[in-house]
PDB file of C-alpha atoms in Angstrom:
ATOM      1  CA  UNK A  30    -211.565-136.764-166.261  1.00 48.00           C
ATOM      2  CA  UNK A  31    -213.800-135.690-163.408  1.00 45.00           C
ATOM      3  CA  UNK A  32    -214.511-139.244-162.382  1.00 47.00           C
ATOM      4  CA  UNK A  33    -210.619-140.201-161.985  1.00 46.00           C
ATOM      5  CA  UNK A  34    -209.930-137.659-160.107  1.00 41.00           C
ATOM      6  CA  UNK A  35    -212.493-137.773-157.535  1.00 39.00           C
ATOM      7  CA  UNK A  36    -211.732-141.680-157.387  1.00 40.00           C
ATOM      8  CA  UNK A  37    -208.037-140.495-156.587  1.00 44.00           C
ATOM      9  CA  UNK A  38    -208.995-138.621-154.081  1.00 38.00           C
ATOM     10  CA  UNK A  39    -211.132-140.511-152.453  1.00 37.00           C
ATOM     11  CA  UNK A  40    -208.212-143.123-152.639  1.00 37.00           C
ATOM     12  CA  UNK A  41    -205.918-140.338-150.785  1.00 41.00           C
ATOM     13  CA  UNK A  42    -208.282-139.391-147.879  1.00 36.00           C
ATOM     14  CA  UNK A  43    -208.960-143.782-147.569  1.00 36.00           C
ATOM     15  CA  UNK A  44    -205.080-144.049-147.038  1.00 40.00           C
ATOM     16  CA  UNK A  45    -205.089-141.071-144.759  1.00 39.00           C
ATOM     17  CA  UNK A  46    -208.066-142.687-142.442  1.00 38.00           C
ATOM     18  CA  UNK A  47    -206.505-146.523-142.470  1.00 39.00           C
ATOM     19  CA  UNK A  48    -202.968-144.653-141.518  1.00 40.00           C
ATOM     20  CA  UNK A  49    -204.466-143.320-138.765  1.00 43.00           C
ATOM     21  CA  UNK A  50    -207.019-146.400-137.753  1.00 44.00           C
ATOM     22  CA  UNK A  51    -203.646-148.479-137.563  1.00 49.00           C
ATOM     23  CA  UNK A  52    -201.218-146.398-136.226  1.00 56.00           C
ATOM     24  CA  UNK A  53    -199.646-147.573-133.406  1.00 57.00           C
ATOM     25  CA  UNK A  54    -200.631-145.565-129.542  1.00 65.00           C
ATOM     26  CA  UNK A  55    -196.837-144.155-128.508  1.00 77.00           C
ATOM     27  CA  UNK A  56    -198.198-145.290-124.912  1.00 84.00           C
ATOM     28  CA  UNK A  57    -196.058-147.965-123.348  1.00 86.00           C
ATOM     29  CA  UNK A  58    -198.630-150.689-120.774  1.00 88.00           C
ATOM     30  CA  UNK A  59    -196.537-150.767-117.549  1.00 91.00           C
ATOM     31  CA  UNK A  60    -197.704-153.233-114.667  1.00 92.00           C
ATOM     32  CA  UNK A  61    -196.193-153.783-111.254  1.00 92.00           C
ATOM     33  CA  UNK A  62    -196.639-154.987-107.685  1.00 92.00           C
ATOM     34  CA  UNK A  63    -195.151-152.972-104.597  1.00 90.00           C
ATOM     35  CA  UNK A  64    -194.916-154.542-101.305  1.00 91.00           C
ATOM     36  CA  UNK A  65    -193.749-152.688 -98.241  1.00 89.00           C
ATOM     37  CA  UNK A  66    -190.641-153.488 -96.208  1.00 89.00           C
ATOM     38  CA  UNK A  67    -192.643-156.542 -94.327  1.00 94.00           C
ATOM     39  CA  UNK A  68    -193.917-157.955 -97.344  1.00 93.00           C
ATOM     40  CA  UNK A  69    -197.890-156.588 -97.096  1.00 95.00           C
ATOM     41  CA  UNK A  70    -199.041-155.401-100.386  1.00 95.00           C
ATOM     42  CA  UNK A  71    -199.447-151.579-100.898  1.00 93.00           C
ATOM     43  CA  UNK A  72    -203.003-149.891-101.041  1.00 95.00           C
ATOM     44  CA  UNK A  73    -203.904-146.284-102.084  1.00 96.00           C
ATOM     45  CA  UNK A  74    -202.691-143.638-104.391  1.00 96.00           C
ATOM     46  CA  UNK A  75    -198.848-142.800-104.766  1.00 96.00           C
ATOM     47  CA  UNK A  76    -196.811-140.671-106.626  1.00 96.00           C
ATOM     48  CA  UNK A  77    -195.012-142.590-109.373  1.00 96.00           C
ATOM     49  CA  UNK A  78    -191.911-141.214-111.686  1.00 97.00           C
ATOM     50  CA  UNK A  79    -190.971-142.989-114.595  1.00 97.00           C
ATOM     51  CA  UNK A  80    -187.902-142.065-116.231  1.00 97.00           C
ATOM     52  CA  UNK A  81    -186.185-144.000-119.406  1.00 95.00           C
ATOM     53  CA  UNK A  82    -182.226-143.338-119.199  1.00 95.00           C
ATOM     54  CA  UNK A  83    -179.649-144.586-122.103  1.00 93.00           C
ATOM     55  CA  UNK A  84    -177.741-146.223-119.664  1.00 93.00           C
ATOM     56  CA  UNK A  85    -178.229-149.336-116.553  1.00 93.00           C
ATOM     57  CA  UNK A  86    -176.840-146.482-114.282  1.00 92.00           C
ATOM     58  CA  UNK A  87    -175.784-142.381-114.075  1.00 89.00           C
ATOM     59  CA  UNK A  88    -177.280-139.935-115.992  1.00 91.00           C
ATOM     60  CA  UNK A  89    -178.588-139.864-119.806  1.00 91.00           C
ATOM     61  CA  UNK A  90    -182.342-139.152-119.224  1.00 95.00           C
ATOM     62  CA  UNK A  91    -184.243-138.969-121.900  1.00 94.00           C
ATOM     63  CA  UNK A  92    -187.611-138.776-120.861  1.00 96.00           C
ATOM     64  CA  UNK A  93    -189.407-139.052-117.079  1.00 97.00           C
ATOM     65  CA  UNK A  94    -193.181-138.323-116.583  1.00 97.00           C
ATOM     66  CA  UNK A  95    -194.394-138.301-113.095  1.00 97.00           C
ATOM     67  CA  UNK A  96    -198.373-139.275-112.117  1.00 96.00           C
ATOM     68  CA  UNK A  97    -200.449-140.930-109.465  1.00 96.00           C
ATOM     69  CA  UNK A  98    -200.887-144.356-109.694  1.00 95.00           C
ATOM     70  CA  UNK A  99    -203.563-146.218-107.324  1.00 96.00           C
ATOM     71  CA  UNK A 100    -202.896-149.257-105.972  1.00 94.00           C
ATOM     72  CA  UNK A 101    -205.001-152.170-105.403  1.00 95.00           C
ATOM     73  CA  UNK A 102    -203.682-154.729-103.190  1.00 94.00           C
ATOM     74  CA  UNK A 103    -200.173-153.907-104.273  1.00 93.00           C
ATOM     75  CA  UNK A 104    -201.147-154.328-108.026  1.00 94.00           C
ATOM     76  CA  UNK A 105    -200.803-150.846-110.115  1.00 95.00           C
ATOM     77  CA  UNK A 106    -200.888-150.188-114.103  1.00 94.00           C
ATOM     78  CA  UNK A 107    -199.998-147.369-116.043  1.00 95.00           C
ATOM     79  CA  UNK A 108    -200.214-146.019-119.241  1.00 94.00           C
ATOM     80  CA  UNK A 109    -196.583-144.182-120.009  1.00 94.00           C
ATOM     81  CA  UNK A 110    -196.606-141.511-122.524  1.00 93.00           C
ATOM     82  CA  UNK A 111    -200.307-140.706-121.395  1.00 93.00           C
ATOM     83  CA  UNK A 112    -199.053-137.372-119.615  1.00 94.00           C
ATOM     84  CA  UNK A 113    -195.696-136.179-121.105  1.00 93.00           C
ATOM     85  CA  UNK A 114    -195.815-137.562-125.000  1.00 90.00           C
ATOM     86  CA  UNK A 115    -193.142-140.480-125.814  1.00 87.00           C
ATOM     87  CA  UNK A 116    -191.829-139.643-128.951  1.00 83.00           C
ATOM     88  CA  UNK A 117    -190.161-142.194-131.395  1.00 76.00           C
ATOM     89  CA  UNK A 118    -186.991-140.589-130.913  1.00 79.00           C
ATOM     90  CA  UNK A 119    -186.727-142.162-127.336  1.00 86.00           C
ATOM     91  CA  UNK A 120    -186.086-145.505-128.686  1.00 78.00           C
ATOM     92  CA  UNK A 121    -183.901-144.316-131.231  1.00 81.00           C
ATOM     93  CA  UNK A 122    -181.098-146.524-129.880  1.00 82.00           C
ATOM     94  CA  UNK A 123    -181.412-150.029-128.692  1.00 80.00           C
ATOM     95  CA  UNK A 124    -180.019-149.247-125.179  1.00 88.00           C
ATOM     96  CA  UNK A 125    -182.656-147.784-123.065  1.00 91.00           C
ATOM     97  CA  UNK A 126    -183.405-147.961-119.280  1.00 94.00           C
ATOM     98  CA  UNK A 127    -186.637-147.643-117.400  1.00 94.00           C
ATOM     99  CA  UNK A 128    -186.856-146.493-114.042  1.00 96.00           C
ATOM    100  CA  UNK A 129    -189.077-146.520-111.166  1.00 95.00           C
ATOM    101  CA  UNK A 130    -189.036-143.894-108.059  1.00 96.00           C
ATOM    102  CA  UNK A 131    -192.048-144.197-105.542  1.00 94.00           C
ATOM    103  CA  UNK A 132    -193.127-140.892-103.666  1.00 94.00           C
ATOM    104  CA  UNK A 133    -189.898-140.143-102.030  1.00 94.00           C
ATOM    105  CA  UNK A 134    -187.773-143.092-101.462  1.00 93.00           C
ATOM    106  CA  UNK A 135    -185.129-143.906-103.678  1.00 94.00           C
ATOM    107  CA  UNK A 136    -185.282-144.975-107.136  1.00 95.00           C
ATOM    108  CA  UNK A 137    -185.774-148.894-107.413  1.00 92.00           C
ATOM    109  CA  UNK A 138    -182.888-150.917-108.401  1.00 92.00           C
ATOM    110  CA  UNK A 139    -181.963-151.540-111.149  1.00 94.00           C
ATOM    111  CA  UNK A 140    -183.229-150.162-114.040  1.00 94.00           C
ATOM    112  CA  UNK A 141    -185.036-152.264-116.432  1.00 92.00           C
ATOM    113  CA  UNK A 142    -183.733-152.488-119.934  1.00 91.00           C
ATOM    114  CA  UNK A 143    -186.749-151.970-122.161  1.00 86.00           C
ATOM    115  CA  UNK A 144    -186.516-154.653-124.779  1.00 81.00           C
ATOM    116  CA  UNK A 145    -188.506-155.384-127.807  1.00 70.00           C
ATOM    117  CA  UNK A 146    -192.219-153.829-127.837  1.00 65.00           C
ATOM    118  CA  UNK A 147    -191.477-150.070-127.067  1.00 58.00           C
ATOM    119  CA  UNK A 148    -189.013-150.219-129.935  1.00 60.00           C
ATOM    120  CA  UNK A 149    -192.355-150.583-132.321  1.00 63.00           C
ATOM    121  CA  UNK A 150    -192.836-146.737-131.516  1.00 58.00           C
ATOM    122  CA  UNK A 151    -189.880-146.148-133.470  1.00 61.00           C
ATOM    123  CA  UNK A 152    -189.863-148.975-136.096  1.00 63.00           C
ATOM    124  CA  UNK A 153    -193.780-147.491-137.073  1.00 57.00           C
ATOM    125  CA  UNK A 154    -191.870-143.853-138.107  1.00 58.00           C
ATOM    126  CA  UNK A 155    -189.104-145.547-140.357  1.00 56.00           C
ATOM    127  CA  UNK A 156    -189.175-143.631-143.342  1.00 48.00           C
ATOM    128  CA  UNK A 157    -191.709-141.347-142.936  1.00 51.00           C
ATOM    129  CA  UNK A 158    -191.598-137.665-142.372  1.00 49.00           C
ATOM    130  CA  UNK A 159    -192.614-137.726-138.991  1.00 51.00           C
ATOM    131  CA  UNK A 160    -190.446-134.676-137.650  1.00 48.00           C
ATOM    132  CA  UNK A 161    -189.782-136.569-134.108  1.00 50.00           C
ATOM    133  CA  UNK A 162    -187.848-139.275-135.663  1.00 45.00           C
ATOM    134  CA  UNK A 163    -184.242-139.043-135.476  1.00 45.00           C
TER     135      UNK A 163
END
């Protein structure tokens, strides 16, 4: 009797360790290229907000996270979720927005509608007991 149950537990805490070996980053890549006004490539560190809205325009923000990004020759890459978590529950809904504000200027226009691969954030959760999923 011994022997089965240390096999089954050794079975639990395998499942536990290849859950969490396989378990999907809630970080979303995002790549870009800013120019300025004349068409030169940016350089240098800015301050970058990212908010995700339910909506192409007005309000419904679900989630924003604000962070330096450096530049290099206009090119940039970020990591969102890396500084205020992205839960599953943002992508609860297949209608979400992302949105871009440099430093001070104005948000850019318009949003992007996040399509298929942040939606894996939520799809990982589906039937679990995960209490962010909603």
């Amino acid at each position: 009797m011994r022997k089965i149950s240390t096999y089954i537990s050794t079975l639990i805490l395998l499942a536990v360790f290849v859950t969490n070996i396989f378990a999907a980053p809630l970080l979303i890549n995002y790549q870009g290229r800013l120019i300025d006004s004349n068409g030169n490539p940016l350089s240098g560190d800015y301050s970058v907000t990212f908010k995700i809205f339910d909506s192409l325009a007005g309000a419904g923000e679900i989630w924003t996270e604000t962070k330096t990004v450096t530049m290099d020759n206009g090119i940039f890459s970020s990591a969102l979720g890396s500084d205020t978590a992205l839960t599953s529950s943002v992508f609860s809904s297949d209608d979400r927005y992302l949105e871009v504000k440099i430093g001070a200027d104005s948000p850019m226009s318009p949003r992007t509608r996040l399509l298929s691969v942040p939606y894996a954030l939520y799809a990982e959760n589906l039937g679990s007991t995960n209490s962010d999923v909603t």
